[in-house]
Amino acid sequence: MYTVQVGRQFLELYNRKTGRNLSALEFFEEEFFPVLFDSEDYLHLMQVHNSPFFQRISKKDQNPNIRDALIKKNKLLAKIEEYANGNDNLGGNIAVGFKAKEDIKSTSGQVSNILKGPSEEEVLYSWFGGALGAGFGGGYDFLFNNEKILWFIYQGWKYYRQYLDESPKAKGRQIETWNGLWITFGLEYRDDLEKAYRRTLEQASDYSGSQGGYIKLIRPEWSEQIFSLARHLGDDNLQELVYGYSYGQMNKTLGFLYLELNNVRRMPDIFEQLIQADSSLSRSEIKKLEEVYQAQFTLEKACALGGIGVKALQPKDLYKYTAGDVLQKKKASLKLEKEEKRLTFITYLTWIQAMLNNKETLQLAEEVADSLLTYEGREKRLRTRIKAVENLWEASNRQQFIDKLAAIIEDEPMVAETVNKAVNQLMSNKIPQDMYRLFLTLIKFKYHYYQSN
């Protein structure tokens, strides 16, 4: 399983950074167990179903002179040795992320016909890899290949231990959720770990609930986490290979995918520019893009697009207002009188502009919207021109749109230059077919936005 590879990669990184040469067993004994499991059960950092750390100690194994945590650790190591000696089957109870021992259980997926199983070292690697998973909103965890992120997550383990020790009512066994919060809110301060911890704690108070009388950490929206990574990762880490999965009573996997963060990084800047240009918004209430953004897709559906980038971040309910959709016919316009609706509308503009990602096209959309307002404004009494503009949003393809624009030019030569420019762009395929509806929607949005101002 991939947890083995990540665990091996991490231990090599650890030895390289610390100048040590620990084996997997030595690291488990000296570094891993003391932080993650040497405590009361409810204060364990990590949960591995059916492992000795997850089970009660039988009466025959109890020893008043040995701490329960040590008894469980020794039992785990004994089970791993028993497997290595060929006396037991390998299962997810001793190797993190592996299938159940029995082939007919609900966690028996990913069965391989490779006869050679993992070694004792590799089984321990799976524990290190499992503890490095970062939880994202939507119920899935990601394992990163990026050593800077792996090291930062490892540095956060001791702070999760500190958080649990200092918070008597905090629920343990949420290492993946903690890791997700840690990289979302702490990564900005990776050169000052104490500050990263304080920042994560501040945010954790907003991402917590209760369960059985304990404070439970809650994952942020996955879109907020993606925006944060795009903002705070270095320029050389804006395409991240990750492995998505969920381990529990039922093991699920999203497989390998890329986080395409380069264009995502531009979105907060676009949002900020649009906000600053809108004088109707109260400055004191304005928040960052990630704080107001709502994505249309669940994390699982976003990953089904082949990776997570700008496309996967399509804003919630945008489809209700998208122009050029023959199935939906004419779309309503978003009311912009209320500030909340106006902010939502600006997130729509932000995403569309990031998708089009072409200054010339964006400028053209603004010019066409302005020309349509001029065209409409030169009609004094009737609503004929208003209806002609509204009919544009029903054009399901480029040819229909061009025909409707030609009628407007014929009716009002004053707007011919700008509108002809749009026609030429469409006819020359400078605006690809798959971007046509976004271009039309941007014109529609800009038209209504200018109209509201």
Short mmCIF file of C-alpha atoms in Angstrom, two decimals:
data_model
loop_
_atom_site.label_atom_id
_atom_site.label_comp_id
_atom_site.label_asym_id
_atom_site.label_seq_id
_atom_site.Cartn_x
_atom_site.Cartn_y
_atom_site.Cartn_z
CA MET A 1 0.00 0.00 0.00
CA TYR A 2 1.09 3.59 -0.57
CA THR A 3 1.40 4.20 3.18
CA VAL A 4 4.51 2.00 3.05
CA GLN A 5 6.17 4.11 0.37
CA VAL A 6 5.38 7.39 2.13
CA GLY A 7 6.55 5.98 5.45
CA ARG A 8 9.84 4.83 3.92
CA GLN A 9 10.30 8.20 2.20
CA PHE A 10 9.64 9.99 5.48
CA LEU A 11 12.09 7.91 7.55
CA GLU A 12 14.83 8.55 4.97
CA LEU A 13 13.98 12.25 5.20
CA TYR A 14 14.06 12.13 9.01
CA ASN A 15 17.46 10.45 9.09
CA ARG A 16 18.82 12.90 6.53
CA LYS A 17 17.58 15.96 8.42
CA THR A 18 18.60 14.78 11.90
CA GLY A 19 21.87 13.10 10.96
CA ARG A 20 20.68 9.89 12.61
CA ASN A 21 20.38 6.41 11.10
CA LEU A 22 17.34 4.94 12.81
CA SER A 23 15.71 1.76 11.57
CA ALA A 24 11.93 1.61 11.31
CA LEU A 25 11.74 -0.22 14.64
CA GLU A 26 14.03 2.27 16.36
CA PHE A 27 12.03 5.21 15.07
CA PHE A 28 8.80 3.52 16.16
CA GLU A 29 10.16 2.90 19.66
CA GLU A 30 11.96 6.22 20.19
CA GLU A 31 9.93 8.80 18.29
CA PHE A 32 6.63 7.47 17.02
CA PHE A 33 5.13 5.54 19.92
CA PRO A 34 5.97 8.10 22.67
CA VAL A 35 4.16 10.90 20.84
CA LEU A 36 1.22 9.09 19.26
CA PHE A 37 0.32 6.26 21.63
CA ASP A 38 2.03 6.48 25.04
CA SER A 39 -1.06 7.80 26.81
CA GLU A 40 -4.58 6.89 27.82
CA ASP A 41 -6.53 5.37 24.94
CA TYR A 42 -8.74 8.41 24.40
CA LEU A 43 -5.62 10.57 24.06
CA HIS A 44 -4.03 8.51 21.30
CA LEU A 45 -3.31 10.68 18.28
CA MET A 46 -4.14 8.00 15.71
CA GLN A 47 -6.83 5.39 15.24
CA VAL A 48 -6.17 2.12 13.44
CA HIS A 49 -9.24 -0.11 13.55
CA ASN A 50 -8.79 -3.51 15.17
CA SER A 51 -5.15 -2.85 16.03
CA PRO A 52 -3.98 -3.62 19.59
CA PHE A 53 -4.13 0.14 20.29
CA PHE A 54 -7.83 0.05 19.42
CA GLN A 55 -8.72 -2.96 21.61
CA ARG A 56 -9.09 -3.59 25.31
CA ILE A 57 -6.38 -5.54 27.09
CA SER A 58 -7.51 -9.03 28.02
CA LYS A 59 -7.30 -10.08 31.67
CA LYS A 60 -4.49 -12.52 30.97
CA ASP A 61 -2.38 -9.77 29.38
CA GLN A 62 -2.94 -7.19 32.10
CA ASN A 63 0.05 -6.36 34.29
CA PRO A 64 -0.16 -3.80 37.12
CA ASN A 65 3.57 -3.10 36.76
CA ILE A 66 3.43 -2.21 33.06
CA ARG A 67 1.53 0.70 31.57
CA ASP A 68 -1.38 -0.27 29.32
CA ALA A 69 0.13 1.66 26.41
CA LEU A 70 3.34 -0.42 26.62
CA ILE A 71 1.37 -3.65 26.79
CA LYS A 72 -0.49 -2.67 23.61
CA LYS A 73 2.71 -1.63 21.86
CA ASN A 74 4.39 -4.92 22.68
CA LYS A 75 1.33 -6.81 21.51
CA LEU A 76 1.42 -4.97 18.17
CA LEU A 77 5.12 -5.70 17.66
CA ALA A 78 4.52 -9.35 18.58
CA LYS A 79 1.74 -9.60 15.99
CA ILE A 80 3.99 -8.08 13.34
CA GLU A 81 6.72 -10.60 14.20
CA GLU A 82 4.19 -13.42 14.12
CA TYR A 83 3.18 -12.36 10.60
CA ALA A 84 6.83 -12.07 9.51
CA ASN A 85 7.48 -15.63 10.72
CA GLY A 86 4.61 -16.89 8.57
CA ASN A 87 2.34 -17.73 11.49
CA ASP A 88 -0.43 -15.23 10.71
CA ASN A 89 -1.97 -13.40 7.78
CA LEU A 90 -1.30 -9.75 7.17
CA GLY A 91 -4.23 -7.42 7.79
CA GLY A 92 -5.13 -3.79 8.31
CA ASN A 93 -5.01 -4.36 12.06
CA ILE A 94 -1.19 -4.35 11.97
CA ALA A 95 -0.42 -2.66 8.63
CA VAL A 96 -2.12 0.71 8.08
CA GLY A 97 -4.16 0.92 4.89
CA PHE A 98 -3.98 -2.79 4.09
CA LYS A 99 -6.96 -5.06 3.50
CA ALA A 100 -8.69 -7.10 6.16
CA LYS A 101 -7.11 -10.44 7.06
CA GLU A 102 -10.12 -12.26 5.56
CA ASP A 103 -10.79 -11.79 1.84
CA ILE A 104 -14.57 -11.51 2.26
CA LYS A 105 -14.67 -8.57 4.67
CA SER A 106 -15.80 -5.07 3.68
CA THR A 107 -12.21 -3.82 3.93
CA SER A 108 -10.80 -6.56 1.70
CA GLY A 109 -10.28 -4.37 -1.38
CA GLN A 110 -7.00 -3.86 -3.21
CA VAL A 111 -6.19 -7.58 -3.07
CA SER A 112 -3.02 -8.43 -4.97
CA ASN A 113 -1.77 -11.68 -6.47
CA ILE A 114 1.82 -10.72 -5.64
CA LEU A 115 2.99 -13.50 -3.37
CA LYS A 116 5.73 -11.63 -1.52
CA GLY A 117 4.26 -9.58 1.31
CA PRO A 118 5.80 -6.57 3.06
CA SER A 119 8.64 -7.03 5.50
CA GLU A 120 8.52 -6.13 9.20
CA GLU A 121 10.19 -2.80 8.33
CA GLU A 122 7.60 -2.09 5.66
CA VAL A 123 4.72 -2.85 8.02
CA LEU A 124 6.10 -0.23 10.40
CA TYR A 125 6.56 2.20 7.50
CA SER A 126 2.81 1.95 6.92
CA TRP A 127 2.20 3.37 10.39
CA PHE A 128 4.42 6.38 9.69
CA GLY A 129 2.76 6.91 6.32
CA GLY A 130 -0.72 6.60 7.81
CA ALA A 131 0.07 9.21 10.45
CA LEU A 132 1.13 11.66 7.71
CA GLY A 133 -2.25 11.69 5.97
CA ALA A 134 -3.89 15.13 5.84
CA GLY A 135 -7.66 15.22 6.26
CA PHE A 136 -9.70 17.33 3.86
CA GLY A 137 -13.31 18.40 4.12
CA GLY A 138 -15.42 15.72 2.47
CA GLY A 139 -14.13 12.78 4.46
CA TYR A 140 -11.01 11.87 2.49
CA ASP A 141 -7.33 12.10 3.40
CA PHE A 142 -4.41 12.95 1.15
CA LEU A 143 -0.89 11.57 1.30
CA PHE A 144 1.62 14.01 -0.17
CA ASN A 145 4.81 13.24 -2.03
CA ASN A 146 6.28 16.66 -1.18
CA GLU A 147 9.01 16.32 1.45
CA LYS A 148 8.51 19.87 2.74
CA ILE A 149 4.88 19.11 3.49
CA LEU A 150 5.68 15.69 4.99
CA TRP A 151 8.25 17.26 7.31
CA PHE A 152 5.88 20.04 8.35
CA ILE A 153 3.13 17.51 9.12
CA TYR A 154 5.59 15.49 11.19
CA GLN A 155 6.53 18.64 13.12
CA GLY A 156 2.85 19.10 13.91
CA TRP A 157 2.51 15.74 15.68
CA LYS A 158 4.03 17.02 18.91
CA TYR A 159 1.70 20.03 18.82
CA TYR A 160 -1.33 17.78 18.47
CA ARG A 161 -0.04 15.90 21.50
CA GLN A 162 0.35 19.25 23.31
CA TYR A 163 -3.16 20.28 22.31
CA LEU A 164 -4.66 17.06 23.71
CA ASP A 165 -2.62 17.27 26.91
CA GLU A 166 -3.67 20.88 27.48
CA SER A 167 -7.34 20.33 26.57
CA PRO A 168 -8.92 17.76 28.91
CA LYS A 169 -12.15 17.69 26.93
CA ALA A 170 -10.49 17.32 23.52
CA LYS A 171 -11.21 14.15 21.55
CA GLY A 172 -8.15 12.20 20.45
CA ARG A 173 -7.52 9.84 17.52
CA GLN A 174 -8.00 12.56 14.91
CA ILE A 175 -4.46 12.80 13.55
CA GLU A 176 -5.60 13.17 9.92
CA THR A 177 -8.02 15.98 10.79
CA TRP A 178 -5.32 17.71 12.84
CA ASN A 179 -2.82 17.35 10.00
CA GLY A 180 -5.34 18.92 7.63
CA LEU A 181 -5.90 21.87 9.96
CA TRP A 182 -2.15 22.16 10.58
CA ILE A 183 -1.22 22.52 6.91
CA THR A 184 -4.25 24.73 6.19
CA PHE A 185 -3.64 27.31 8.91
CA GLY A 186 -0.09 26.69 10.08
CA LEU A 187 1.80 26.37 6.79
CA GLU A 188 2.03 30.15 6.47
CA TYR A 189 4.20 30.14 9.62
CA ARG A 190 6.27 27.04 8.89
CA ASP A 191 9.44 28.89 9.91
CA ASP A 192 7.97 29.64 13.35
CA LEU A 193 6.31 26.48 14.68
CA GLU A 194 5.03 28.10 17.88
CA LYS A 195 3.25 30.72 15.81
CA ALA A 196 1.94 28.00 13.50
CA TYR A 197 0.54 26.20 16.56
CA ARG A 198 -1.13 29.33 17.93
CA ARG A 199 -2.65 30.08 14.54
CA THR A 200 -3.94 26.51 14.19
CA LEU A 201 -5.44 26.64 17.70
CA GLU A 202 -7.18 29.93 16.90
CA GLN A 203 -8.79 28.38 13.85
CA ALA A 204 -9.48 25.05 15.55
CA SER A 205 -11.94 26.83 17.83
CA ASP A 206 -14.00 27.64 14.72
CA TYR A 207 -13.68 24.07 13.45
CA SER A 208 -14.84 22.06 16.41
CA GLY A 209 -18.00 20.45 17.67
CA SER A 210 -18.94 18.04 20.44
CA GLN A 211 -19.19 14.28 20.54
CA GLY A 212 -19.92 12.31 23.69
CA GLY A 213 -18.97 15.23 25.89
CA TYR A 214 -15.65 15.78 24.11
CA ILE A 215 -14.51 18.54 21.77
CA LYS A 216 -14.19 17.10 18.28
CA LEU A 217 -12.13 18.73 15.55
CA ILE A 218 -14.01 19.37 12.31
CA ARG A 219 -12.45 19.64 8.88
CA PRO A 220 -12.71 22.89 6.92
CA GLU A 221 -14.28 23.02 3.47
CA TRP A 222 -11.92 21.32 1.04
CA SER A 223 -11.96 24.43 -1.15
CA GLU A 224 -10.65 26.55 1.72
CA GLN A 225 -7.80 24.09 2.20
CA ILE A 226 -6.92 24.18 -1.50
CA PHE A 227 -6.87 27.98 -1.51
CA SER A 228 -4.60 27.97 1.53
CA LEU A 229 -2.14 25.52 -0.04
CA ALA A 230 -2.08 27.53 -3.26
CA ARG A 231 -1.40 30.70 -1.29
CA HIS A 232 1.35 29.38 0.98
CA LEU A 233 3.24 26.73 -0.99
CA GLY A 234 6.33 27.84 -2.86
CA ASP A 235 6.30 28.50 -6.60
CA ASP A 236 7.99 25.16 -7.28
CA ASN A 237 5.23 23.20 -5.49
CA LEU A 238 2.13 24.35 -7.34
CA GLN A 239 1.53 20.95 -8.94
CA GLU A 240 1.29 18.41 -6.15
CA LEU A 241 0.88 14.66 -6.64
CA VAL A 242 -1.33 13.23 -3.89
CA TYR A 243 -2.99 9.93 -3.05
CA GLY A 244 -6.58 10.21 -1.83
CA TYR A 245 -8.16 7.63 0.47
CA SER A 246 -10.34 6.95 3.49
CA TYR A 247 -9.54 4.15 5.93
CA GLY A 248 -12.06 2.93 8.47
CA GLN A 249 -14.83 0.37 8.70
CA MET A 250 -14.82 0.56 4.91
CA ASN A 251 -11.65 1.40 2.98
CA LYS A 252 -12.10 3.73 0.00
CA THR A 253 -9.60 5.23 -2.39
CA LEU A 254 -9.58 8.11 -4.87
CA GLY A 255 -6.25 6.98 -6.32
CA PHE A 256 -3.50 9.33 -7.45
CA LEU A 257 -4.29 12.81 -8.68
CA TYR A 258 -2.67 16.22 -9.01
CA LEU A 259 -3.48 19.39 -7.15
CA GLU A 260 -3.11 21.99 -9.90
CA LEU A 261 -2.56 25.09 -7.80
CA ASN A 262 -0.94 27.54 -10.20
CA ASN A 263 -4.13 29.16 -11.52
CA VAL A 264 -5.88 28.61 -8.18
CA ARG A 265 -3.30 30.94 -6.64
CA ARG A 266 -4.50 33.74 -8.94
CA MET A 267 -8.10 33.55 -7.73
CA PRO A 268 -7.69 35.44 -4.41
CA ASP A 269 -5.96 38.26 -6.30
CA ILE A 270 -8.78 38.44 -8.85
CA PHE A 271 -11.32 38.44 -6.03
CA GLU A 272 -9.46 41.22 -4.20
CA GLN A 273 -9.32 43.38 -7.34
CA LEU A 274 -13.05 42.97 -7.91
CA ILE A 275 -13.80 43.75 -4.28
CA GLN A 276 -11.67 46.89 -4.31
CA ALA A 277 -13.42 48.08 -7.48
CA ASP A 278 -16.87 47.73 -5.89
CA SER A 279 -17.57 50.81 -3.81
CA SER A 280 -20.97 49.52 -2.67
CA LEU A 281 -19.42 46.93 -0.34
CA SER A 282 -18.66 47.92 3.24
CA ARG A 283 -14.91 47.62 3.77
CA SER A 284 -15.20 46.38 7.35
CA GLU A 285 -17.16 43.26 6.37
CA ILE A 286 -14.99 42.09 3.49
CA LYS A 287 -13.35 38.71 3.97
CA LYS A 288 -10.82 36.62 2.09
CA LEU A 289 -12.00 34.55 -0.86
CA GLU A 290 -11.57 31.25 0.96
CA GLU A 291 -13.81 32.45 3.79
CA VAL A 292 -16.81 33.18 1.55
CA TYR A 293 -16.26 30.67 -1.25
CA GLN A 294 -18.56 27.66 -1.65
CA ALA A 295 -17.72 24.99 -4.20
CA GLN A 296 -20.39 23.17 -6.18
CA PHE A 297 -18.82 19.73 -6.00
CA THR A 298 -18.06 17.41 -3.12
CA LEU A 299 -14.41 16.48 -2.76
CA GLU A 300 -15.11 13.06 -4.28
CA LYS A 301 -16.80 14.55 -7.36
CA ALA A 302 -14.09 17.20 -7.70
CA CYS A 303 -11.43 14.47 -7.76
CA ALA A 304 -13.45 12.59 -10.39
CA LEU A 305 -12.60 15.43 -12.80
CA GLY A 306 -9.06 14.02 -12.85
CA GLY A 307 -7.46 16.39 -10.40
CA ILE A 308 -8.18 19.48 -8.33
CA GLY A 309 -7.63 22.82 -10.00
CA VAL A 310 -9.71 25.82 -11.01
CA LYS A 311 -12.26 23.70 -12.87
CA ALA A 312 -12.99 21.58 -9.80
CA LEU A 313 -13.63 24.76 -7.80
CA GLN A 314 -16.74 25.70 -9.75
CA PRO A 315 -18.81 27.89 -7.38
CA LYS A 316 -22.00 26.59 -5.85
CA ASP A 317 -25.19 27.34 -7.84
CA LEU A 318 -23.37 29.11 -10.67
CA TYR A 319 -25.13 26.75 -13.11
CA LYS A 320 -28.43 28.47 -12.26
CA TYR A 321 -27.23 31.64 -13.92
CA THR A 322 -25.02 30.28 -16.70
CA ALA A 323 -25.86 31.61 -20.15
CA GLY A 324 -26.16 29.46 -23.27
CA ASP A 325 -27.66 26.34 -21.66
CA VAL A 326 -30.51 25.12 -23.86
CA LEU A 327 -31.73 22.71 -21.21
CA GLN A 328 -32.21 25.45 -18.65
CA LYS A 329 -33.45 28.00 -21.20
CA LYS A 330 -33.18 31.63 -20.09
CA LYS A 331 -31.45 32.07 -16.75
CA ALA A 332 -32.46 34.51 -14.07
CA SER A 333 -30.05 37.19 -12.95
CA LEU A 334 -28.60 37.21 -9.45
CA LYS A 335 -30.02 40.06 -7.38
CA LEU A 336 -27.17 42.30 -6.33
CA GLU A 337 -28.88 44.62 -3.85
CA LYS A 338 -27.85 42.61 -0.78
CA GLU A 339 -24.17 42.53 0.16
CA GLU A 340 -24.12 38.77 0.71
CA LYS A 341 -25.49 38.15 -2.79
CA ARG A 342 -23.03 40.64 -4.21
CA LEU A 343 -20.09 38.80 -2.63
CA THR A 344 -21.39 35.50 -4.05
CA PHE A 345 -21.70 37.15 -7.45
CA ILE A 346 -18.10 38.36 -7.22
CA THR A 347 -16.95 34.78 -6.46
CA TYR A 348 -18.69 33.76 -9.70
CA LEU A 349 -16.83 36.45 -11.63
CA THR A 350 -13.58 35.38 -9.97
CA TRP A 351 -13.93 31.75 -11.05
CA ILE A 352 -14.99 32.57 -14.62
CA GLN A 353 -12.07 34.96 -15.08
CA ALA A 354 -9.65 32.36 -13.69
CA MET A 355 -11.07 29.77 -16.08
CA LEU A 356 -10.82 32.00 -19.15
CA ASN A 357 -7.35 33.13 -18.06
CA ASN A 358 -6.81 35.46 -21.02
CA LYS A 359 -6.50 39.23 -20.60
CA GLU A 360 -7.66 39.97 -24.14
CA THR A 361 -10.78 37.82 -23.73
CA LEU A 362 -11.60 39.34 -20.35
CA GLN A 363 -11.19 42.85 -21.68
CA LEU A 364 -13.36 42.02 -24.68
CA ALA A 365 -16.14 40.70 -22.43
CA GLU A 366 -16.13 43.98 -20.50
CA GLU A 367 -16.23 46.04 -23.70
CA VAL A 368 -19.12 44.01 -25.13
CA ALA A 369 -21.08 44.33 -21.85
CA ASP A 370 -20.50 48.09 -21.90
CA SER A 371 -21.61 48.30 -25.56
CA LEU A 372 -24.79 46.37 -24.75
CA LEU A 373 -25.61 48.88 -22.03
CA THR A 374 -25.04 51.69 -24.53
CA TYR A 375 -27.26 49.92 -27.06
CA GLU A 376 -30.02 49.42 -24.52
CA GLY A 377 -29.71 52.96 -23.12
CA ARG A 378 -30.36 54.61 -26.48
CA GLU A 379 -33.92 53.28 -26.50
CA LYS A 380 -36.23 55.80 -24.85
CA ARG A 381 -39.61 54.12 -24.48
CA LEU A 382 -39.97 50.56 -25.74
CA ARG A 383 -38.27 47.47 -24.25
CA THR A 384 -37.33 46.00 -27.61
CA ARG A 385 -33.60 46.44 -27.11
CA ILE A 386 -33.70 45.15 -23.55
CA LYS A 387 -35.37 41.99 -24.85
CA ALA A 388 -32.77 41.72 -27.64
CA VAL A 389 -29.99 41.77 -25.03
CA GLU A 390 -31.76 39.25 -22.80
CA ASN A 391 -32.20 36.95 -25.80
CA LEU A 392 -28.42 36.82 -26.17
CA TRP A 393 -28.15 34.70 -23.03
CA GLU A 394 -30.16 31.94 -24.70
CA ALA A 395 -27.63 31.43 -27.51
CA SER A 396 -26.54 27.83 -27.02
CA ASN A 397 -23.69 27.98 -29.53
CA ARG A 398 -21.38 30.48 -31.15
CA GLN A 399 -23.32 30.75 -34.41
CA GLN A 400 -26.56 31.63 -32.62
CA PHE A 401 -24.73 34.25 -30.58
CA ILE A 402 -23.10 35.74 -33.69
CA ASP A 403 -26.48 35.93 -35.46
CA LYS A 404 -28.05 37.72 -32.50
CA LEU A 405 -25.10 40.14 -32.30
CA ALA A 406 -25.43 40.85 -36.05
CA ALA A 407 -29.03 41.94 -35.48
CA ILE A 408 -27.90 44.33 -32.74
CA ILE A 409 -25.23 45.84 -35.01
CA GLU A 410 -27.79 46.36 -37.72
CA ASP A 411 -30.11 48.08 -35.25
CA GLU A 412 -27.40 50.28 -33.67
CA PRO A 413 -24.24 50.98 -35.75
CA MET A 414 -22.76 52.90 -32.81
CA VAL A 415 -21.77 49.63 -31.09
CA ALA A 416 -20.61 47.93 -34.26
CA GLU A 417 -16.85 48.22 -33.66
CA THR A 418 -16.80 46.45 -30.31
CA VAL A 419 -19.43 43.87 -31.19
CA ASN A 420 -17.64 43.07 -34.46
CA LYS A 421 -14.48 42.45 -32.48
CA ALA A 422 -16.33 39.80 -30.45
CA VAL A 423 -17.73 38.24 -33.63
CA ASN A 424 -14.24 38.04 -35.15
CA GLN A 425 -12.83 36.43 -32.01
CA LEU A 426 -15.57 33.81 -32.03
CA MET A 427 -15.31 33.08 -35.73
CA SER A 428 -11.51 32.76 -35.61
CA ASN A 429 -11.75 30.26 -32.71
CA LYS A 430 -9.62 32.48 -30.46
CA ILE A 431 -12.30 31.69 -27.91
CA PRO A 432 -12.48 27.84 -27.89
CA GLN A 433 -15.85 26.12 -28.07
CA ASP A 434 -15.46 24.72 -24.56
CA MET A 435 -14.98 28.27 -23.25
CA TYR A 436 -17.82 29.84 -25.24
CA ARG A 437 -20.47 29.52 -22.53
CA LEU A 438 -18.11 30.97 -19.92
CA PHE A 439 -17.35 33.90 -22.22
CA LEU A 440 -21.07 34.49 -22.79
CA THR A 441 -21.79 34.16 -19.07
CA LEU A 442 -19.04 36.66 -18.26
CA ILE A 443 -20.59 39.17 -20.68
CA LYS A 444 -23.98 38.57 -19.05
CA PHE A 445 -22.57 39.00 -15.56
CA LYS A 446 -20.62 42.12 -16.44
CA TYR A 447 -23.72 43.57 -18.13
CA HIS A 448 -25.86 43.09 -15.02
CA TYR A 449 -23.04 44.16 -12.73
CA TYR A 450 -22.56 47.46 -14.57
CA GLN A 451 -26.33 47.85 -14.70
CA SER A 452 -26.58 47.46 -10.92
CA ASN A 453 -23.95 50.16 -10.43
#
